[in-house]
Amino acid sequence: MSPARNLAEPAAPARPLLSVAGLGKSYGGRIGCADVSFDLWPGEVLGIVGESGSGKSTLLGCLAGQLAPDRGQVIFDTAEGPQDTLTMSEPQRRRLMRGDWAFVHQNPRDGLRMGVSASGNVGERLMAVGARHYGDIRAEAADWLGRVEIAADRIDDRPRQFSGGMQQRLQIARNLVTNPRLVFMDEPTGGLDVSVQARLLDLLRGLVRQMGLSAIIVTHDLAVVRLLADRLMVMKDGRVIEQGLTDQVLDDPQAAYTQLLVSSVLQV
Amino acid sequence: MSPGDSDSPYNFAYLDEDTKRMIRRAILKGVAVPGYQVPFASREMPMPYGWGTGGVQVTAACLVPEDRLKVIDQGADDTTNAVSIRKFFERTAGIATTETTTEASLIQTRHRIPETPLTEDQILVYQVPIPEPLRFLEPRETETRKMHALEDYGLMHVKLYEDIARHGAIATSYAYPVRVGDRYVMDPSPIPKFDNPKLSDNAALQLFGAGREQRIYALPPYTKVVSLDFEDHPFQATKAEHDCDLCGASDSYLDEVILDDRGGRMFVCSDTDFCTRRRAAGHVGCLGEPA
Amino acid sequence: MYVAVKGGERAIDAAHALLAEERRGDTAIAELSVAQIREQLRLAVNRVMAEGSLYDPDLAALAIKQARGDLIEAIFLIRAYRTTLPRFGASRPVDTGKMACLRRISATFKDAPGGQVLGPTFDYTHRLLDFKLMAEGGAETAAEAPEPASVDPAPMPHIAEFLNRDGLIETDAPSDAEPGDLTRNPMQLPADRALRMQALTRGDEGFLLSLAYSTQRGYGRTHAFVGELRIGMVEVEMEIPELGFAVTVGEIELTECETVNQFQGSKTEPPQFTKGYGLVFGQSERKAISLSLVDRALRWQELGEEGQGVPAQDQEFVLMHADNVQATGFLEHIKLPHYVDFQSELELIRKLRAEAQAAPARADSPAEETAE
């Protein structure tokens, strides 16, 4: 039974937050991703796993409006009701990206303004949606720096002066400050030392719980999804080969590929 | 040379009529969409790019033989570049010129707005070096045009935020960015921010020409123009805290003049016409003599 | 008593008078004639025509004389004159295949129909000062110049056509589309190849040379060979509506360069050679070769190559900064008075300093850094 239906049946008048149908993209003759369909419900965290080249990053790019898919629908439940984000006008999509959506890049350099202070980085999204009170913006930024465990006296320092782990935490603060309804994360712990990864994961888990975040996390690291994801999609060669509740997939994998993945036989 | 002079190798006000028509179309579009930068096919002019070719082309497209032209640079009619541009139109358009703000029907300016309030019968033409207010935050034209189209102005406020975080105040003293009619963010050209309030609700038509960057933009009369700021760090139009030493004016923008090498200095109105007429009317500053 | 600075007008007049005097130099030395410049400084004349985008050797020579030999100033004079000229129409595309070649070389084929013609080139001269030239009127008929090869009526087909026969090199689809004109319409980015070519052929030779050189040194390498470089006269034809056919209205000298570049192939295209192209007024072969390298570098997207993020591949960077008349004007405008802006900066700095000094010193304050 699909967990999506499981959630939909009983007293849930709500609609899915994101509803993806028949999504596909190819690069010339090569498949990037194909026939991807799923629903994401409010408050749910979906993990997408697979080895490199499995199409998970292409899929994330298509979902988040960074790549143009060749076919399919990505319907988001906007303030004005469900809308296909692929046929949306550019201004609408940008508004979505500034407010309701957030994107955490693997490399913090891609998601931060390296020449702007830490609080300026956090404040940018507030200002983009109309905040015009310096003191309030600064206080909110300071609060968020605290929540991601960055010391108060670093508020005016630039990300260049931060360690890799701090940069990633700053990027998370910058994205979450506007209470986005959907967060995309691309290998959020990639490129960090193991001990730093653990701290970041712990922090992320806390934030996800506290804020009731809806998120889609792409990773090759099964530890990340075990800790954060409610549900899991396994990708291979651009297609979803297995999906289900995280524990279910990890503890009782059906597809042979997933079994290999879980038993860590595959170097992913 | 007079406008009707058939020996003149050049058309009235230098530009050929087709070019003027093209520029007028751009001006009209600019008036219709206040604050929007309209691309136009800027021509090579007989003065260098960066020296007012945009303003000169806008002026040339607006001038009619009945016009009376005033040209100022840094507020003064007698600065070399103002003289050079005024002479250019005297020669190529044969029109009357003046140094008196109230007598002029068209005023071309570099870096100042006259102190004397303008009227509905006047056009103020600004020379603009870099028309793009977002340019120093984002060097790519393709990207900044998109930012304007999508009203994606968060970055502009990040810059102001950083100023306050670092200096305690917004560290932009001239070419201070404004928002026009609640829509476009615009560069008012390098006027001191002291002049920014005069942009708003002005009775005159204000036209901006950037020759090298091939852009024209406009503020129709009585357009709302707001200088960007924060609620708790409101915009302030500042000037030297002095009165004019010649005419005693306390409300005009002042130039600082170094008098000797022992630190002696005085402050005088940057708007020479304003100062001259105040003195003629009997106002005297602390270093001035009765006119 | 201070008197506001007056006399801008007189100062300008005096400066102009002094300029005229300086231009003439020592009156004991004979004045240079425009014809002398046109004939004896022909490469300078060519550059002024190319970047001024007006083919008129006499006016270009006059501009050089008036500009005291400052070629960018001369180019500016020509541009300002050119912009006022009425337009009667457009010529037909010139046929460089029918060029009467003064020079024609290929680095890719040892021999080809039409042969290699060195023509008047510095290439194999030893760069030793020729003091004979200091003796005025001396070296006029120094060497017996052979009859120019251009009298050879043998046809000189383009080298690229030989490669084309085997499909080894890309072909340009013929098009009757009217190319854009950036002297009549503002440049819109991205610009198509025709418009890029127009911007580049008017662009500054030094800028293009440096860009082309940067591609050779690895900043966007295109593996270029000079497939063919030719210099010579071509006829300019105009369609006369009243006559219903084209007539020759004149002849102009052009330099054309086609480079042959490696191409790995893409999703849609098998590996083959690609081309870079340059066409310039007069004898300007350094510029023509630079152009074809930069042209090829700018084509990375349409050929499906990977962008390397280098200057020569960055269309906006190249096109927005190639024009030396624009560049020099904006660069030099910082000489103009900026009293007002400077005054407002002065006040801001004073205010910020006063506030910084008034504030109680913090232990970790950045004032320590500034105090160093």
CSV table of C-alpha atoms in Angstrom, one decimal, chain C residues 34-333:
chain,number,residue,atom,x,y,z
C,34,VAL,CA,46.7,64.6,-45.6
C,35,ALA,CA,47.8,62.8,-48.7
C,36,GLN,CA,51.2,62.0,-47.1
C,37,ILE,CA,49.4,60.4,-44.2
C,38,ARG,CA,47.0,58.5,-46.4
C,39,GLU,CA,49.9,57.1,-48.5
C,40,GLN,CA,52.7,56.6,-46.0
C,41,LEU,CA,50.8,55.8,-42.7
C,42,ARG,CA,48.4,53.6,-44.5
C,43,LEU,CA,48.1,51.0,-41.7
C,44,ALA,CA,47.1,53.7,-39.3
C,45,VAL,CA,44.6,55.0,-41.8
C,46,ASN,CA,43.3,51.4,-42.1
C,47,ARG,CA,42.8,51.1,-38.4
C,48,VAL,CA,40.9,54.4,-38.2
C,49,MET,CA,38.6,53.3,-41.1
C,50,ALA,CA,38.0,49.9,-39.5
C,51,GLU,CA,37.2,51.1,-36.0
C,52,GLY,CA,35.6,54.3,-37.2
C,53,SER,CA,33.5,52.0,-39.5
C,54,LEU,CA,33.7,54.4,-42.4
C,55,TYR,CA,35.6,53.5,-45.5
C,56,ASP,CA,37.2,56.8,-46.5
C,57,PRO,CA,41.0,57.0,-46.6
C,58,ASP,CA,41.1,60.8,-47.0
C,59,LEU,CA,38.9,61.5,-44.0
C,60,ALA,CA,40.7,58.9,-41.9
C,61,ALA,CA,44.0,60.6,-42.8
C,62,LEU,CA,42.5,64.0,-41.9
C,63,ALA,CA,41.3,62.6,-38.6
C,64,ILE,CA,44.8,61.3,-37.8
C,65,LYS,CA,46.3,64.7,-38.6
C,66,GLN,CA,43.7,66.5,-36.5
C,67,ALA,CA,44.1,64.1,-33.6
C,68,ARG,CA,47.9,64.5,-33.6
C,69,GLY,CA,48.4,60.8,-34.3
C,70,ASP,CA,46.1,59.6,-31.4
C,71,LEU,CA,44.3,56.9,-33.3
C,72,ILE,CA,41.5,56.4,-30.8
C,73,GLU,CA,40.8,60.2,-31.0
C,74,ALA,CA,40.9,59.9,-34.8
C,75,ILE,CA,38.4,57.0,-34.7
C,76,PHE,CA,36.2,59.1,-32.5
C,77,LEU,CA,36.3,62.0,-35.0
C,78,ILE,CA,35.3,59.6,-37.8
C,79,ARG,CA,32.5,58.0,-35.8
C,80,ALA,CA,31.0,61.4,-34.9
C,81,TYR,CA,31.1,62.4,-38.5
C,82,ARG,CA,29.8,59.1,-39.7
C,83,THR,CA,26.7,59.2,-37.5
C,84,THR,CA,25.4,62.3,-39.3
C,85,LEU,CA,25.6,60.8,-42.8
C,86,PRO,CA,22.4,60.1,-44.6
C,87,ARG,CA,21.8,56.5,-45.5
C,88,PHE,CA,20.9,55.7,-49.1
C,89,GLY,CA,20.6,52.0,-48.7
C,90,ALA,CA,22.7,48.9,-48.2
C,91,SER,CA,25.1,47.2,-50.5
C,92,ARG,CA,24.9,43.6,-51.5
C,93,PRO,CA,27.1,41.3,-49.5
C,94,VAL,CA,30.6,41.5,-50.9
C,95,ASP,CA,32.0,38.4,-52.6
C,96,THR,CA,35.4,37.8,-51.0
C,97,GLY,CA,35.8,34.8,-53.2
C,98,LYS,CA,36.2,37.2,-56.1
C,99,MET,CA,38.8,39.3,-54.2
C,100,ALA,CA,41.7,40.5,-56.2
C,101,CYS,CA,44.2,39.3,-53.7
C,102,LEU,CA,47.4,41.2,-52.7
C,103,ARG,CA,48.2,38.6,-50.1
C,104,ARG,CA,46.8,35.2,-49.5
C,105,ILE,CA,48.2,32.6,-47.2
C,106,SER,CA,47.1,29.3,-45.6
C,107,ALA,CA,48.6,27.6,-42.7
C,108,THR,CA,46.7,24.4,-43.2
C,109,PHE,CA,47.6,23.5,-46.8
C,110,LYS,CA,51.0,23.8,-48.4
C,111,ASP,CA,49.5,24.5,-51.7
C,112,ALA,CA,46.1,25.2,-53.1
C,113,PRO,CA,44.6,26.5,-56.3
C,114,GLY,CA,45.7,30.1,-56.5
C,115,GLY,CA,48.8,29.4,-54.5
C,116,GLN,CA,50.3,31.2,-51.5
C,117,VAL,CA,50.9,34.9,-52.1
C,118,LEU,CA,53.0,36.6,-49.4
C,119,GLY,CA,52.3,40.2,-50.5
C,120,PRO,CA,53.5,43.2,-48.5
C,121,THR,CA,54.1,41.7,-45.1
C,122,PHE,CA,56.3,42.4,-42.1
C,123,ASP,CA,56.3,38.7,-41.3
C,124,TYR,CA,59.8,37.8,-42.4
C,125,THR,CA,61.5,41.2,-42.0
C,126,HIS,CA,64.2,41.4,-39.3
C,127,ARG,CA,63.0,44.0,-36.9
C,128,LEU,CA,66.1,46.2,-37.2
C,129,LEU,CA,65.7,49.9,-37.4
C,130,ASP,CA,66.4,51.0,-41.0
C,131,PHE,CA,68.4,54.1,-40.6
C,132,LYS,CA,68.3,54.8,-44.3
C,133,LEU,CA,64.7,55.9,-43.7
C,134,MET,CA,66.0,58.7,-41.6
C,135,ALA,CA,67.7,60.3,-44.6
C,136,GLU,CA,64.8,62.1,-46.1
C,137,GLY,CA,64.1,61.4,-49.7
C,138,GLY,CA,66.6,58.5,-49.6
C,139,ALA,CA,65.0,55.2,-49.8
C,140,GLU,CA,62.2,55.8,-52.2
C,141,THR,CA,63.1,53.3,-54.8
C,142,ALA,CA,65.2,51.2,-52.5
C,143,ALA,CA,64.1,47.8,-53.8
C,144,GLU,CA,62.7,46.9,-57.1
C,145,ALA,CA,59.2,46.0,-56.2
C,146,PRO,CA,57.9,43.2,-58.3
C,147,GLU,CA,54.7,43.5,-60.1
C,148,PRO,CA,52.0,42.9,-57.5
C,149,ALA,CA,50.6,39.4,-57.6
C,150,SER,CA,47.1,40.8,-57.7
C,151,VAL,CA,47.3,41.2,-61.4
C,152,ASP,CA,47.3,37.4,-61.5
C,153,PRO,CA,43.8,36.7,-62.7
C,154,ALA,CA,43.8,33.1,-61.5
C,155,PRO,CA,40.7,32.5,-59.3
C,156,MET,CA,41.4,31.9,-55.7
C,157,PRO,CA,38.7,29.8,-54.2
C,158,HIS,CA,38.3,29.8,-50.4
C,159,ILE,CA,40.4,27.1,-48.7
C,160,ALA,CA,37.5,26.1,-46.6
C,161,GLU,CA,35.7,24.9,-49.7
C,162,PHE,CA,38.2,22.1,-50.1
C,163,LEU,CA,37.5,20.8,-46.7
C,164,ASN,CA,33.8,21.3,-47.2
C,165,ARG,CA,33.8,18.9,-50.1
C,166,ASP,CA,34.3,16.0,-47.7
C,167,GLY,CA,32.0,17.4,-45.1
C,168,LEU,CA,35.0,17.9,-42.8
C,169,ILE,CA,34.1,21.4,-41.9
C,170,GLU,CA,30.9,23.0,-40.9
C,171,THR,CA,29.0,24.8,-43.5
C,172,ASP,CA,27.2,28.1,-42.9
C,173,ALA,CA,23.6,27.9,-44.0
C,174,PRO,CA,23.0,30.7,-46.5
C,175,SER,CA,20.6,33.3,-45.2
C,176,ASP,CA,18.8,36.2,-46.6
C,177,ALA,CA,17.8,37.5,-43.2
C,178,GLU,CA,18.7,41.1,-42.8
C,179,PRO,CA,21.5,41.4,-40.2
C,180,GLY,CA,21.0,43.6,-37.2
C,181,ASP,CA,22.7,47.1,-37.0
C,182,LEU,CA,23.9,48.2,-33.7
C,183,THR,CA,24.5,51.7,-35.0
C,184,ARG,CA,20.7,52.0,-35.5
C,185,ASN,CA,19.3,49.8,-32.7
C,186,PRO,CA,20.5,49.3,-29.2
C,187,MET,CA,22.4,46.1,-28.6
C,188,GLN,CA,20.1,43.5,-27.1
C,189,LEU,CA,21.7,40.5,-25.5
C,190,PRO,CA,22.1,37.7,-26.3
C,191,ALA,CA,23.2,39.0,-29.7
C,192,ASP,CA,23.3,36.8,-32.8
C,193,ARG,CA,26.5,36.1,-34.7
C,194,ALA,CA,26.0,38.8,-37.3
C,195,LEU,CA,25.6,41.4,-34.7
C,196,ARG,CA,28.5,40.1,-32.7
C,197,MET,CA,30.6,40.4,-35.8
C,198,GLN,CA,29.6,43.9,-36.3
C,199,ALA,CA,30.4,44.9,-32.8
C,200,LEU,CA,33.8,43.1,-33.0
C,201,THR,CA,34.9,44.5,-36.4
C,202,ARG,CA,34.3,48.0,-34.9
C,203,GLY,CA,36.0,47.0,-31.7
C,204,ASP,CA,39.3,48.0,-30.3
C,205,GLU,CA,42.2,46.1,-31.9
C,206,GLY,CA,44.2,45.9,-28.7
C,207,PHE,CA,41.2,44.5,-26.7
C,208,LEU,CA,40.5,41.9,-29.3
C,209,LEU,CA,44.1,41.0,-29.6
C,210,SER,CA,44.4,40.4,-25.9
C,211,LEU,CA,41.1,38.4,-25.8
C,212,ALA,CA,42.3,36.2,-28.7
C,213,TYR,CA,45.6,35.7,-27.0
C,214,SER,CA,43.9,34.7,-23.8
C,215,THR,CA,42.1,31.9,-25.7
C,216,GLN,CA,45.5,30.7,-27.0
C,217,ARG,CA,46.9,30.6,-23.5
C,218,GLY,CA,44.1,28.3,-22.3
C,219,TYR,CA,41.3,30.7,-21.3
C,220,GLY,CA,38.8,29.1,-23.7
C,221,ARG,CA,41.1,27.3,-26.0
C,222,THR,CA,39.8,26.8,-29.6
C,223,HIS,CA,42.7,25.0,-31.3
C,224,ALA,CA,42.8,27.5,-34.2
C,225,PHE,CA,44.8,27.3,-37.4
C,226,VAL,CA,44.7,30.1,-39.9
C,227,GLY,CA,42.8,28.3,-42.7
C,228,GLU,CA,43.2,31.3,-44.9
C,229,LEU,CA,44.1,34.9,-44.6
C,230,ARG,CA,43.5,37.1,-47.6
C,231,ILE,CA,43.9,40.8,-48.3
C,232,GLY,CA,42.8,42.5,-51.5
C,233,MET,CA,40.2,44.6,-53.3
C,234,VAL,CA,36.6,43.6,-53.7
C,235,GLU,CA,33.8,45.3,-55.6
C,236,VAL,CA,30.9,46.9,-53.7
C,237,GLU,CA,27.6,46.4,-55.5
C,238,MET,CA,24.3,48.1,-54.9
C,239,GLU,CA,20.9,47.2,-56.1
C,240,ILE,CA,19.4,50.2,-57.8
C,241,PRO,CA,15.6,49.8,-57.7
C,242,GLU,CA,15.1,52.1,-60.7
C,243,LEU,CA,17.4,49.9,-62.8
C,244,GLY,CA,16.4,46.6,-61.4
C,245,PHE,CA,19.9,45.3,-61.3
C,246,ALA,CA,23.1,45.8,-59.2
C,247,VAL,CA,25.8,48.1,-60.3
C,248,THR,CA,29.3,48.4,-58.9
C,249,VAL,CA,29.7,51.6,-56.9
C,250,GLY,CA,33.3,51.2,-55.9
C,251,GLU,CA,36.1,49.0,-54.6
C,252,ILE,CA,37.3,48.6,-51.1
C,253,GLU,CA,40.2,46.9,-49.6
C,254,LEU,CA,39.5,44.1,-47.0
C,255,THR,CA,41.3,41.7,-44.9
C,256,GLU,CA,39.5,38.4,-44.3
C,257,CYS,CA,40.5,35.5,-42.0
C,258,GLU,CA,39.0,32.1,-41.6
C,259,THR,CA,40.4,29.9,-38.9
C,260,VAL,CA,39.9,26.1,-38.8
C,261,ASN,CA,39.2,24.9,-35.3
C,262,GLN,CA,38.9,21.5,-33.8
C,263,PHE,CA,35.5,20.3,-32.7
C,264,GLN,CA,34.8,17.1,-30.8
C,265,GLY,CA,31.2,16.8,-32.0
C,266,SER,CA,28.1,17.0,-29.9
C,267,LYS,CA,24.8,15.2,-29.4
C,268,THR,CA,23.6,16.3,-32.9
C,269,GLU,CA,26.8,16.8,-34.8
C,270,PRO,CA,29.6,14.3,-35.7
C,271,PRO,CA,33.1,15.5,-35.1
C,272,GLN,CA,34.2,18.0,-37.7
C,273,PHE,CA,36.2,21.2,-38.1
C,274,THR,CA,34.5,24.4,-37.2
C,275,LYS,CA,35.3,28.0,-38.3
C,276,GLY,CA,36.0,31.3,-36.8
C,277,TYR,CA,35.7,34.3,-39.1
C,278,GLY,CA,37.0,37.9,-39.2
C,279,LEU,CA,36.5,40.6,-41.8
C,280,VAL,CA,38.0,44.1,-41.5
C,281,PHE,CA,38.4,47.2,-43.6
C,282,GLY,CA,41.9,47.7,-45.1
C,283,GLN,CA,45.0,45.8,-44.3
C,284,SER,CA,44.5,44.8,-40.7
C,285,GLU,CA,45.5,41.2,-40.4
C,286,ARG,CA,46.3,41.2,-36.7
C,287,LYS,CA,42.8,42.4,-36.1
C,288,ALA,CA,41.2,39.9,-38.6
C,289,ILE,CA,42.9,36.9,-37.0
C,290,SER,CA,42.0,38.1,-33.5
C,291,LEU,CA,38.4,38.5,-34.6
C,292,SER,CA,38.2,35.0,-35.9
C,293,LEU,CA,39.5,33.6,-32.7
C,294,VAL,CA,37.1,35.6,-30.6
C,295,ASP,CA,34.3,34.8,-32.9
C,296,ARG,CA,34.9,31.1,-32.5
C,297,ALA,CA,35.3,31.4,-28.8
C,298,LEU,CA,31.9,33.1,-28.5
C,299,ARG,CA,30.2,30.3,-30.5
C,300,TRP,CA,30.6,27.8,-27.7
C,301,GLN,CA,26.9,27.6,-26.9
C,302,GLU,CA,25.5,27.2,-30.4
C,303,LEU,CA,28.1,24.4,-30.9
C,304,GLY,CA,27.1,22.7,-27.7
C,305,GLU,CA,30.5,23.0,-26.1
C,306,GLU,CA,31.0,23.3,-22.4
C,307,GLY,CA,31.3,26.8,-21.0
C,308,GLN,CA,34.5,27.4,-19.2
C,309,GLY,CA,33.6,30.7,-17.6
C,310,VAL,CA,36.4,32.6,-19.4
C,311,PRO,CA,36.3,36.2,-20.6
C,312,ALA,CA,36.5,35.3,-24.3
C,313,GLN,CA,33.4,33.1,-24.0
C,314,ASP,CA,31.4,35.7,-22.2
C,315,GLN,CA,29.4,37.5,-24.8
C,316,GLU,CA,28.2,40.3,-22.5
C,317,PHE,CA,31.7,41.0,-21.3
C,318,VAL,CA,33.2,41.0,-24.7
C,319,LEU,CA,30.5,43.0,-26.5
C,320,MET,CA,30.0,45.6,-23.8
C,321,HIS,CA,33.7,46.4,-23.5
C,322,ALA,CA,35.0,46.2,-27.1
C,323,ASP,CA,34.3,49.7,-28.2
C,324,ASN,CA,37.2,52.0,-27.6
C,325,VAL,CA,35.2,55.2,-28.2
C,326,GLN,CA,32.8,54.3,-25.5
C,327,ALA,CA,35.6,53.1,-23.2
C,328,THR,CA,37.8,56.1,-23.6
C,329,GLY,CA,35.0,58.5,-23.1
C,330,PHE,CA,33.8,56.9,-19.9
C,331,LEU,CA,37.3,56.4,-18.6
C,332,GLU,CA,38.3,60.0,-19.2
C,333,HIS,CA,35.1,61.5,-17.8
